[in-house]
XYZ file of N, CA and C in Angstrom:
777
model
N -21.714 -9.166 -23.534
C -21.668 -9.087 -22.100
C -21.369 -10.272 -21.719
N -21.365 -11.574 -22.723
C -21.429 -12.868 -21.612
C -19.880 -12.878 -21.376
N -19.292 -12.020 -22.669
C -17.608 -12.360 -22.865
C -16.992 -11.832 -21.344
N -17.370 -10.484 -20.716
C -17.319 -9.640 -19.685
C -17.288 -10.613 -19.060
N -18.674 -11.311 -18.825
C -18.738 -12.225 -17.707
C -17.914 -13.284 -17.098
N -17.692 -13.562 -18.282
C -16.744 -15.079 -18.301
C -15.198 -15.061 -18.058
N -15.124 -13.208 -18.430
C -13.638 -12.805 -17.706
C -13.622 -12.379 -16.313
N -15.236 -11.993 -16.125
C -14.790 -11.678 -14.679
C -14.716 -12.441 -13.787
N -15.545 -13.534 -14.078
C -16.022 -15.048 -13.287
C -14.018 -15.478 -13.802
N -13.713 -15.471 -14.139
C -12.018 -16.225 -14.569
C -10.802 -15.427 -13.719
N -11.451 -14.385 -13.445
C -10.240 -13.408 -12.762
C -10.400 -13.676 -11.163
N -11.338 -13.770 -10.860
C -12.217 -13.817 -9.857
C -11.813 -15.326 -9.223
N -11.299 -16.827 -10.015
C -11.354 -18.071 -9.875
C -9.889 -17.962 -9.687
N -9.138 -16.787 -10.157
C -7.698 -17.044 -10.493
C -7.042 -16.498 -9.163
N -7.554 -15.335 -8.851
C -7.184 -14.498 -7.960
C -7.268 -14.671 -6.325
N -8.848 -15.348 -6.433
C -9.570 -15.658 -4.713
C -9.309 -17.132 -5.016
N -8.712 -17.933 -3.698
C -8.214 -19.282 -3.454
C -9.812 -20.020 -2.904
N -10.955 -18.875 -2.522
C -11.977 -19.789 -1.853
C -12.904 -19.706 -2.585
N -12.425 -19.576 -4.019
C -13.635 -19.693 -4.833
C -13.647 -21.295 -4.997
N -14.674 -21.985 -5.541
C -14.905 -23.587 -5.451
C -15.260 -23.633 -7.017
N -16.149 -22.834 -7.415
C -16.909 -23.529 -8.826
C -17.132 -21.919 -9.033
N -17.402 -21.973 -10.864
C -18.087 -20.878 -11.733
C -19.685 -20.366 -10.543
N -20.326 -21.504 -10.702
C -21.905 -21.538 -10.239
C -21.881 -20.339 -9.176
N -20.111 -20.910 -8.081
C -20.091 -20.215 -6.610
C -20.355 -18.659 -7.311
N -18.926 -18.606 -7.619
C -19.142 -17.114 -8.138
C -19.950 -16.738 -9.250
N -20.703 -17.083 -9.772
C -22.183 -16.165 -10.007
C -23.113 -16.565 -9.141
N -23.022 -17.060 -8.385
C -24.212 -16.556 -7.868
C -24.058 -15.922 -5.963
N -22.673 -16.212 -5.935
C -22.225 -16.028 -4.038
C -21.294 -14.463 -4.278
N -21.000 -13.907 -5.151
C -20.126 -12.924 -5.076
C -20.624 -11.421 -5.533
N -21.011 -10.601 -4.214
C -21.656 -9.760 -4.706
C -20.291 -8.542 -5.416
N -19.102 -8.404 -5.482
C -18.589 -7.690 -6.017
C -18.747 -7.802 -7.716
N -19.060 -9.374 -8.240
C -19.304 -9.565 -9.457
C -20.252 -8.637 -10.048
N -21.614 -8.855 -8.919
C -22.940 -8.523 -9.316
C -22.868 -6.916 -9.058
N -22.143 -6.140 -8.306
C -22.386 -4.907 -8.257
C -21.355 -4.544 -9.407
N -20.313 -5.086 -10.323
C -19.869 -5.229 -11.508
C -20.484 -4.781 -13.035
N -21.659 -5.989 -12.752
C -22.657 -6.034 -13.804
C -23.735 -5.203 -13.604
N -24.224 -4.872 -12.692
C -25.201 -3.410 -12.295
C -24.464 -2.152 -12.653
N -23.129 -2.230 -12.412
C -22.462 -0.842 -12.750
C -22.407 -0.981 -14.239
N -22.390 -1.537 -14.927
C -22.263 -1.675 -16.568
C -23.138 -1.046 -17.249
N -24.499 -1.486 -16.328
C -26.091 -1.348 -17.074
C -25.797 0.145 -16.187
N -25.673 0.359 -15.526
C -25.767 2.190 -14.439
C -24.876 2.635 -15.750
N -23.964 2.171 -16.175
C -22.854 3.409 -16.478
C -23.430 3.595 -17.912
N -24.275 2.541 -18.569
C -24.025 2.690 -20.071
C -25.739 3.833 -20.244
N -26.787 3.413 -19.011
C -27.293 4.604 -18.732
C -26.853 5.979 -18.587
N -26.091 6.208 -18.101
C -25.753 7.174 -17.548
C -24.940 8.294 -18.939
N -24.176 7.304 -19.519
C -23.496 7.738 -20.984
C -24.598 8.114 -21.929
N -25.011 7.288 -21.975
C -26.815 7.610 -22.827
C -27.657 8.907 -22.267
N -27.856 9.509 -21.344
C -28.304 10.243 -20.753
C -29.125 10.431 -20.104
N -29.146 8.883 -19.980
C -30.353 8.369 -18.883
C -30.407 8.210 -17.079
N -30.224 9.470 -17.164
C -28.773 9.746 -15.884
C -29.604 9.425 -14.801
N -31.394 9.556 -14.406
C -32.037 9.426 -13.254
C -32.191 7.484 -13.354
N -32.011 7.322 -14.545
C -32.235 5.492 -14.676
C -30.524 4.780 -13.866
N -29.631 5.502 -14.516
C -28.326 5.402 -14.126
C -27.853 5.217 -12.733
N -28.413 6.213 -12.171
C -28.421 6.384 -10.671
C -29.423 5.782 -9.565
N -30.384 4.954 -10.195
C -31.303 4.072 -9.546
C -30.718 2.749 -9.395
N -30.632 2.610 -10.858
C -29.593 0.947 -11.049
C -28.248 1.030 -9.840
N -27.513 1.986 -10.024
C -26.388 2.703 -9.003
C -26.908 2.234 -7.490
N -28.219 2.645 -7.003
C -28.654 2.793 -5.519
C -29.006 1.438 -5.553
N -29.744 0.407 -6.944
C -30.018 -0.886 -6.721
C -29.083 -1.589 -5.688
N -27.932 -1.640 -6.703
C -26.471 -2.276 -6.597
C -25.997 -2.061 -5.159
N -26.099 -0.868 -4.551
C -25.693 -0.773 -3.485
C -26.587 -1.531 -2.244
N -28.059 -1.113 -2.492
C -28.985 -2.052 -1.607
C -28.715 -3.465 -1.603
N -28.462 -3.827 -2.582
C -28.307 -5.483 -2.677
C -26.855 -6.135 -2.799
N -25.176 -4.813 -2.588
C -23.963 -5.368 -2.908
C -23.237 -4.748 -1.519
N -23.675 -3.586 -0.984
C -23.215 -2.785 -0.391
C -22.166 -2.357 -1.049
N -22.281 -2.125 -1.881
C -21.306 -1.855 -2.644
C -21.445 -0.658 -4.068
N -20.938 0.971 -3.157
C -21.615 2.078 -4.009
C -20.662 2.170 -4.727
N -21.532 2.233 -6.532
C -20.233 2.820 -7.430
C -20.782 3.275 -7.932
N -20.590 4.989 -8.240
C -21.822 5.417 -8.703
C -21.514 5.457 -10.631
N -22.557 5.883 -11.536
C -22.760 5.137 -12.884
C -21.429 5.863 -13.938
N -21.102 7.340 -13.293
C -20.781 7.823 -13.741
C -19.104 7.370 -13.872
N -18.491 6.651 -12.828
C -17.250 5.963 -12.671
C -16.957 5.134 -13.584
N -15.338 5.130 -14.324
C -15.033 4.416 -15.356
C -14.096 2.988 -14.495
N -14.653 1.736 -15.231
C -14.190 0.813 -14.480
C -13.508 0.215 -15.863
N -12.228 -0.420 -15.763
C -11.529 -1.338 -17.062
C -11.535 -2.826 -16.472
N -11.251 -3.711 -17.588
C -11.403 -5.483 -17.159
C -10.968 -5.908 -16.731
N -11.317 -7.011 -16.138
C -11.223 -8.386 -14.882
C -10.861 -7.168 -13.470
N -11.331 -6.807 -13.083
C -11.165 -5.829 -12.361
C -11.781 -6.646 -11.127
N -11.844 -7.140 -9.819
C -12.162 -7.715 -8.911
C -12.459 -6.816 -7.590
N -13.378 -7.072 -7.177
C -14.038 -6.223 -6.163
C -13.755 -7.674 -4.885
N -13.032 -7.303 -4.015
C -13.104 -8.739 -2.637
C -13.938 -8.527 -1.412
N -14.862 -9.218 -1.329
C -15.277 -9.148 -0.228
C -16.762 -7.899 -0.632
N -15.726 -6.640 -0.567
C -16.654 -5.183 -1.143
C -17.186 -4.721 -0.401
N -17.730 -4.792 0.894
C -18.846 -4.618 1.829
C -18.615 -3.113 1.995
N -18.626 -1.999 1.787
C -18.305 -0.469 2.133
C -17.890 -0.113 1.391
N -17.334 -0.384 0.313
C -16.918 0.023 -0.869
C -17.523 1.415 -1.621
N -16.933 2.332 -1.533
C -17.467 3.589 -2.343
C -16.562 4.239 -3.323
N -16.822 4.117 -4.405
C -15.886 5.072 -5.908
C -16.965 5.521 -6.695
N -16.149 6.826 -6.868
C -16.860 7.928 -6.992
C -16.975 8.242 -8.772
N -17.377 9.360 -8.776
C -18.065 9.586 -10.195
C -17.027 9.717 -10.822
N -16.188 10.544 -10.564
C -15.086 10.647 -12.180
C -14.257 9.915 -11.582
N -14.165 8.830 -11.004
C -13.173 7.901 -10.628
C -12.576 7.107 -12.123
N -11.501 6.653 -12.208
C -11.278 5.633 -12.952
C -10.560 4.588 -12.492
N -10.699 2.826 -13.140
C -9.668 2.185 -12.628
C -9.412 0.819 -13.797
N -8.105 0.892 -13.848
C -7.694 0.209 -14.932
C -7.909 -1.257 -15.171
N -7.310 -1.976 -15.875
C -7.706 -3.060 -15.825
C -7.139 -4.252 -15.089
N -7.210 -5.218 -14.166
C -6.702 -6.038 -13.652
C -6.538 -5.722 -12.378
N -7.207 -4.048 -11.598
C -7.331 -3.891 -10.462
C -8.108 -5.031 -9.443
N -7.506 -5.143 -8.131
C -7.844 -5.325 -6.942
C -8.221 -4.739 -6.025
N -9.586 -4.549 -5.556
C -9.849 -3.817 -4.680
C -10.938 -4.073 -3.451
N -9.863 -4.652 -2.405
C -10.662 -4.709 -0.737
C -11.985 -3.914 -0.430
N -12.728 -4.559 0.928
C -13.328 -4.248 1.562
C -13.563 -2.722 2.584
N -13.844 -1.656 2.325
C -14.057 -1.206 2.851
C -13.095 0.280 2.075
N -12.947 0.121 0.922
C -11.843 1.201 0.245
C -12.506 2.118 -0.448
N -12.370 3.607 0.011
C -13.135 4.682 -0.879
C -12.121 5.552 -1.603
N -12.630 5.344 -3.289
C -11.927 6.140 -3.933
C -13.065 7.464 -3.798
N -12.378 8.337 -3.336
C -13.316 9.636 -3.647
C -12.547 11.243 -3.849
N -13.197 11.970 -3.245
C -13.158 12.832 -3.627
C -13.064 14.627 -3.124
N -12.154 15.157 -2.880
C -11.787 16.419 -1.846
C -12.260 17.851 -2.641
N -12.509 18.042 -3.749
C -13.379 19.565 -4.679
C -14.548 18.871 -4.482
N -14.715 20.271 -4.531
C -16.533 20.459 -4.169
C -17.301 21.767 -5.646
N -15.723 21.445 -6.499
C -16.069 22.143 -8.205
C -17.008 21.218 -9.089
N -18.104 21.219 -9.812
C -18.968 20.622 -10.242
C -18.378 20.198 -12.198
N -18.590 19.210 -12.576
C -17.869 18.610 -13.626
C -16.399 18.708 -13.436
N -15.941 18.599 -12.839
C -13.965 18.675 -12.579
C -13.423 17.055 -12.272
N -12.741 16.723 -12.643
C -12.092 15.627 -12.380
C -11.445 15.811 -11.263
N -12.886 14.704 -9.778
C -12.297 14.707 -8.333
C -11.625 13.269 -8.031
N -11.547 12.565 -8.314
C -11.615 11.422 -7.947
C -10.428 10.685 -8.428
N -10.284 9.430 -8.025
C -8.408 9.100 -8.340
C -8.596 8.750 -10.044
N -7.265 7.794 -9.899
C -7.468 7.566 -11.360
C -6.439 6.230 -11.051
N -6.568 4.922 -11.146
C -5.884 3.808 -11.166
C -5.708 3.171 -12.005
N -4.061 2.409 -12.222
C -3.746 2.417 -13.101
C -3.533 0.913 -13.469
N -3.016 0.478 -14.544
C -3.471 -1.578 -14.514
C -2.645 -1.989 -13.568
N -3.796 -2.841 -13.040
C -3.303 -3.936 -11.695
C -2.318 -3.252 -10.628
N -3.790 -2.463 -9.880
C -3.390 -1.895 -8.667
C -3.687 -2.422 -7.651
N -3.359 -2.558 -6.443
C -4.007 -3.273 -5.423
C -4.289 -2.540 -4.566
N -5.674 -1.994 -4.389
C -5.929 -1.437 -2.941
C -6.114 -2.149 -1.445
N -5.728 -1.961 -0.491
C -6.174 -2.885 0.589
C -7.397 -2.415 1.280
N -7.614 -3.252 1.779
C -8.849 -3.363 3.182
C -9.101 -2.236 3.563
N -9.860 -1.181 3.802
C -10.194 -0.066 4.282
C -9.676 1.006 3.557
N -8.237 1.512 3.007
C -7.860 2.149 2.782
C -8.698 3.661 1.930
N -8.235 4.412 2.186
C -9.143 6.005 1.800
C -7.580 6.751 0.521
N -8.770 6.388 -0.541
C -7.601 7.488 -1.727
C -8.287 8.246 -2.251
N -7.958 9.786 -1.937
C -9.450 10.832 -1.837
C -8.339 11.859 -2.582
N -8.865 11.878 -3.699
C -8.333 12.878 -4.952
C -7.786 12.890 -6.163
N -8.049 14.182 -7.239
C -7.407 13.870 -8.592
C -5.961 13.574 -8.722
N -5.634 12.475 -8.226
C -4.422 11.927 -8.898
C -4.579 11.167 -9.181
N -3.162 10.249 -9.829
C -3.013 8.622 -10.169
C -2.144 8.121 -9.307
N -2.313 7.178 -9.459
C -1.977 5.717 -8.639
C -0.821 4.726 -9.854
N -0.155 4.412 -9.962
C 0.519 4.481 -11.159
C 0.534 2.846 -11.535
N 1.087 2.351 -12.383
C 0.412 1.138 -12.510
C 1.581 -0.126 -11.692
N 1.224 -1.161 -11.270
C 1.745 -2.057 -10.554
C 1.157 -1.374 -9.041
N 0.852 -0.799 -8.686
C 1.042 0.135 -7.460
C 0.073 -0.781 -6.247
N 0.839 -0.101 -4.988
C -0.014 -1.005 -3.901
C 0.022 0.226 -2.897
N -1.685 -0.130 -2.735
C -2.616 0.946 -1.680
C -2.421 0.131 0.321
N -1.681 0.097 1.176
C -1.553 -0.388 2.294
C -3.332 -0.242 3.181
N -3.528 -1.457 3.829
C -5.057 -1.552 4.679
C -5.001 -0.441 5.599
N -5.740 0.804 5.505
C -6.663 1.723 6.212
C -5.470 2.749 5.937
N -5.048 2.997 4.833
C -4.062 3.695 4.416
C -4.932 5.104 3.992
N -4.092 6.502 4.088
C -5.359 7.822 3.833
C -4.386 7.884 2.781
N -4.485 7.467 1.629
C -3.654 8.524 0.499
C -4.202 9.524 -0.101
N -3.527 10.764 -0.402
C -3.907 12.094 -0.223
C -2.782 12.782 -2.484
N -1.751 11.252 -2.778
C -0.595 12.237 -3.374
C -0.706 11.067 -4.562
N -0.196 11.261 -5.537
C -0.117 10.440 -6.570
C 1.032 9.341 -6.296
N 1.276 7.898 -6.595
C 1.762 6.845 -6.276
C 2.843 6.358 -7.628
N 3.906 6.558 -7.450
C 4.760 6.029 -9.122
C 4.184 4.433 -9.379
N 4.464 4.231 -10.384
C 4.446 2.836 -10.951
C 5.164 1.977 -9.643
N 3.914 0.541 -9.354
C 4.746 -0.154 -8.952
C 5.286 -0.215 -7.493
N 5.221 0.995 -7.188
C 5.633 1.263 -5.524
C 4.173 1.431 -5.046
N 4.717 1.306 -2.873
C 3.858 0.677 -2.204
C 3.319 1.874 -1.364
N 2.760 2.252 -0.789
C 1.894 3.666 -0.071
C 1.705 2.921 1.076
N 1.856 3.239 2.216
C 0.806 2.757 3.742
C 1.145 4.183 4.578
N 0.309 4.258 5.528
C 0.127 4.751 6.350
C -0.821 5.944 6.488
N -0.764 6.816 7.384
C -1.775 7.689 7.057
C -1.017 9.273 7.891
N -0.697 10.166 7.003
C -0.901 10.229 5.645
C -0.108 9.434 4.730
N -0.671 8.789 3.683
C 0.044 7.487 3.019
C 1.940 8.241 2.974
N 2.264 7.528 2.872
C 4.259 7.422 1.579
C 4.215 6.528 1.185
N 5.174 6.831 -0.087
C 5.863 5.989 -0.591
C 6.858 5.067 0.276
N 6.758 3.754 0.321
C 7.594 2.855 1.077
C 9.003 2.865 0.361
N 10.156 3.600 1.255
C 11.239 3.742 -0.022
C 12.113 2.092 0.492
N 12.399 1.442 -0.458
C 11.886 -0.255 -0.245
C 13.893 0.094 0.441
N 15.292 0.614 -0.330
C 16.124 0.098 0.299
C 16.865 0.220 1.098
N 16.220 2.228 1.589
C 16.367 2.588 3.103
C 15.532 1.849 4.064
N 14.492 1.316 4.075
C 13.520 0.140 5.097
C 14.781 -1.026 5.191
N 15.130 -1.517 3.951
C 15.891 -2.949 3.977
C 17.348 -2.272 4.957
N 17.695 -1.489 4.605
C 19.060 -0.846 5.358
C 19.284 -0.658 7.025
N 17.705 0.003 6.947
C 17.323 0.380 8.443
C 17.120 -1.098 9.250
N 16.241 -1.831 9.095
C 15.956 -2.950 9.422
C 16.792 -4.076 9.755
N 17.815 -3.998 8.721
C 19.304 -4.268 8.996
C 20.044 -4.680 10.349
N 20.132 -2.578 10.198
C 20.905 -2.379 11.318
C 20.108 -2.817 12.493
N 19.182 -2.464 12.536
C 18.116 -3.367 14.030
C 18.346 -4.242 14.388
N 18.363 -5.259 13.514
C 18.561 -6.382 13.266
C 19.326 -6.679 14.521
N 20.529 -6.144 14.445
C 22.126 -6.255 15.119
C 21.932 -5.731 16.289
N 20.747 -5.043 16.318
C 20.359 -4.162 18.147
C 19.673 -5.143 18.607
N 19.124 -6.220 17.838
C 18.224 -7.162 18.993
C 16.489 -6.681 18.739
N 16.010 -6.038 17.771
C 14.988 -5.810 18.021
C 14.187 -5.617 15.753
N 13.311 -5.483 15.948
C 12.778 -5.626 14.063
C 12.210 -4.115 14.139
N 12.726 -3.135 13.361
C 12.103 -1.828 12.756
C 10.897 -1.918 12.435
N 10.467 -3.181 12.014
C 9.754 -3.298 11.964
C 8.513 -3.656 12.106
N 8.637 -4.361 13.454
C 8.413 -4.575 14.750
C 7.274 -3.326 15.691
N 8.196 -2.122 15.335
C 7.715 -0.779 15.701
C 6.478 -0.740 14.894
N 6.953 -0.061 13.726
C 5.998 0.599 12.894
C 6.951 1.153 11.488
N 6.148 1.323 10.268
C 6.759 2.162 9.020
C 6.075 2.822 8.563
N 4.867 3.292 9.921
C 4.093 4.461 9.187
C 4.633 5.872 9.624
N 3.582 7.148 9.962
C 3.983 8.477 10.666
C 4.077 8.174 11.797
N 3.791 7.266 12.970
C 3.399 7.885 13.767
C 5.203 8.367 14.450
N 5.241 9.611 15.621
C 5.846 10.236 15.952
C 6.768 9.293 16.425
N 6.665 8.691 17.032
C 7.534 7.404 17.930
C 8.292 6.311 16.854
N 7.448 6.184 15.860
C 8.201 5.818 15.079
C 9.135 6.280 14.283
N 8.718 7.652 13.721
C 9.779 8.755 13.300
C 11.084 8.964 14.414
N 11.306 8.847 15.894
C 11.968 9.060 16.686
C 12.850 7.732 16.588
N 12.339 6.663 16.560
C 13.318 4.916 16.159
C 13.840 5.090 15.437
N 13.362 5.382 14.207
C 14.316 5.416 12.944
C 15.387 6.676 12.836
N 14.805 7.602 13.062
C 15.995 8.934 13.644
C 17.269 7.847 14.782
N 16.743 7.098 15.503
C 17.581 6.618 16.450
C 18.504 5.129 16.159
N 17.981 4.662 15.190
C 18.827 3.716 15.011
C 19.460 3.895 13.794
N 19.143 4.852 12.853
C 19.987 5.578 11.914
C 21.217 5.963 12.438
N 21.022 7.050 13.536
C 22.270 8.095 14.558
C 22.951 7.013 14.700
N 22.638 6.412 15.840
C 23.373 5.080 16.216
C 24.173 4.556 15.108
N 23.339 4.001 14.199
C 24.692 3.400 13.116
C 25.879 3.860 12.980
N 25.060 5.201 12.440
C 26.266 6.418 11.794
C 27.267 6.661 12.926
N 27.142 6.858 14.034
C 28.028 7.209 15.005
C 28.579 5.679 15.230
N 28.270 4.326 15.618
C 28.920 3.510 15.712
C 30.099 3.178 14.446
N 29.555 3.331 13.171
C 30.577 3.259 12.126
C 31.726 4.372 11.681
N 31.283 5.449 12.221
C 32.260 6.547 12.494
C 33.882 6.356 13.608
N 32.638 6.244 14.779
C 33.871 5.945 15.778
C 34.782 4.476 15.276
N 34.161 3.136 14.723
C 35.249 2.233 14.198
C 36.229 3.021 13.050
N 35.682 3.435 12.503
C 36.563 3.874 11.506
C 37.572 4.830 11.695
N 37.672 6.109 12.824
C 38.522 6.631 13.900
C 39.425 5.575 14.604
N 38.683 4.828 15.279
C 39.716 3.939 15.979
C 40.840 2.785 14.700
N 40.436 2.586 13.495
C 41.009 1.529 12.335
C 42.488 2.878 12.619
N 41.793 4.007 12.067
C 42.903 4.731 11.924
C 44.294 5.442 12.776
N 43.607 5.158 14.091
C 44.852 5.258 15.210
C 45.879 4.106 15.503
N 44.771 2.825 15.118
C 45.672 1.672 15.138
C 46.619 0.969 14.149
N 46.126 1.732 12.995
C 47.224 2.255 11.680
C 48.648 2.936 11.795
N 48.437 4.244 12.683
C 48.629 5.391 12.639
C 49.498 4.508 13.631
N 49.509 3.670 15.160
C 50.173 3.447 16.356
C 51.138 2.148 15.637
N 50.532 1.750 14.712
C 51.736 0.239 14.066
C 52.739 0.766 13.092
N 53.173 1.746 12.513
C 53.805 2.418 12.215
C 54.360 2.896 12.282
N 54.389 3.683 13.945
C 55.620 3.881 15.064
C 55.957 3.349 15.997
N 56.131 2.227 15.816
C 56.534 1.126 17.145
C 57.038 1.605 17.803
N 58.464 2.711 17.004
C 59.763 2.570 17.693
C 59.294 3.740 18.429
N 59.056 4.351 18.323
C 58.193 5.691 19.241
C 57.894 5.689 20.396
N 58.265 6.246 21.781
C 57.875 5.910 22.644
C 56.246 6.602 22.903
N 55.444 6.092 23.821
C 53.913 6.510 23.416
C 53.385 5.957 22.881
N 53.876 5.025 21.388
C 53.262 5.121 20.284
C 52.277 4.290 19.987
N 51.900 2.930 21.031
C 51.083 2.197 21.085
C 50.206 2.669 22.124
N 49.463 3.750 21.432
C 48.372 4.696 22.078
C 47.310 3.741 21.873
N 46.482 3.079 21.400
C 45.450 2.120 21.519
C 44.838 1.648 22.073
N 44.124 2.313 23.514
C 43.768 0.817 24.705
C 43.170 -0.010 24.008
N 43.029 -1.161 25.510
C 43.073 -2.397 25.479
C 41.150 -3.157 24.972
N 40.418 -1.574 25.543
C 38.986 -1.644 25.283
C 38.545 -1.119 24.098
N 39.405 -0.344 23.581
C 38.899 0.561 21.683
C 38.028 -0.506 21.067
N 36.886 0.093 20.644
C 36.206 -0.375 19.556
C 36.316 -0.338 18.018
N 37.395 -1.190 17.873
C 37.596 -1.092 16.244
C 36.694 -1.760 15.578
N 36.112 -2.096 15.954
C 34.740 -3.040 15.156
C 33.365 -2.416 15.354
N 32.735 -2.268 14.754
C 31.555 -2.141 14.924
C 30.322 -3.277 15.483
N 29.941 -2.720 16.934
C 29.108 -3.096 17.931
C 28.170 -2.649 18.234
N 26.727 -3.741 18.889
C 25.630 -2.751 19.206
C 25.064 -3.305 20.910
N 25.049 -2.507 21.216
C 24.682 -2.728 22.912
C 22.971 -3.414 23.242
N 22.897 -4.281 22.691
C 21.075 -4.754 21.868
C 20.425 -4.965 22.767
N 21.109 -5.153 24.473
C 20.171 -5.226 25.711
C 19.775 -4.025 26.344
N 20.776 -3.365 25.941
C 20.253 -1.580 26.511
C 19.473 -1.682 25.701
N 19.408 -1.715 24.416
C 18.457 -0.746 23.090
C 17.579 -1.444 23.354
N 16.957 -3.111 23.366
C 15.820 -3.797 23.670
C 15.248 -2.718 25.378
N 16.033 -2.932 25.998
C 15.165 -1.846 27.584
C 14.754 -0.728 27.133
N 15.444 0.203 26.026
C 14.873 1.656 25.518
C 13.679 1.660 24.649
N 13.242 0.391 24.412
C 12.248 0.418 23.478
C 11.050 0.578 24.064
N 11.272 -0.490 25.071
C 9.950 -1.190 25.665
C 9.409 -0.143 26.992
């Protein structure tokens, strides 16, 4: 028991720059208190003392503001930061090295008794403040769930899920879109990367504009090459002076459009 407690204190001091001493962590961190009480409640639950397990869990909720069902399974070196409003359901499983912030719910969407109703977090998962993870699916090792996200589906290892409902961020696509948007004079991330209809429309506009600009530049380049190869023929120089053979964007016009 004391080895686990030392592990918990060490992981809090490692991950929280506000933790100044072991004594401060031991006496002033409700996440630590909730985990210690949960271990007692979980031992009672597994030993068949269901009411006692629930009572210890209820006392822990009153003391810390963190509600952990005694049936939940929690790994080693888990850090519940701040913790107020955290709810962890009966069949939830939390892997080693996870970090959970305030207002997080690991909840269920099924009413079937005895079934696996709550999520499973792999090793090293970070669930940010206010996120709701609802259902019996797995969040892969090293994954991240963004603040206030509502996650209803599995997340691959190492991925990031954001939005309502949460989606897995496609890093390569978002980076390319951000690069195109930067040429236009504004940031795509400044709009939002969630599933807001305006954000979807903006992303579609950016992608469409970039595609058209690229195709037009390629066409003018082809015409320019054909014209250069037939200079001796009358009317061969058909490329107008204002032809845009290089990609360019009307940043000022697009900025007015999104305001």
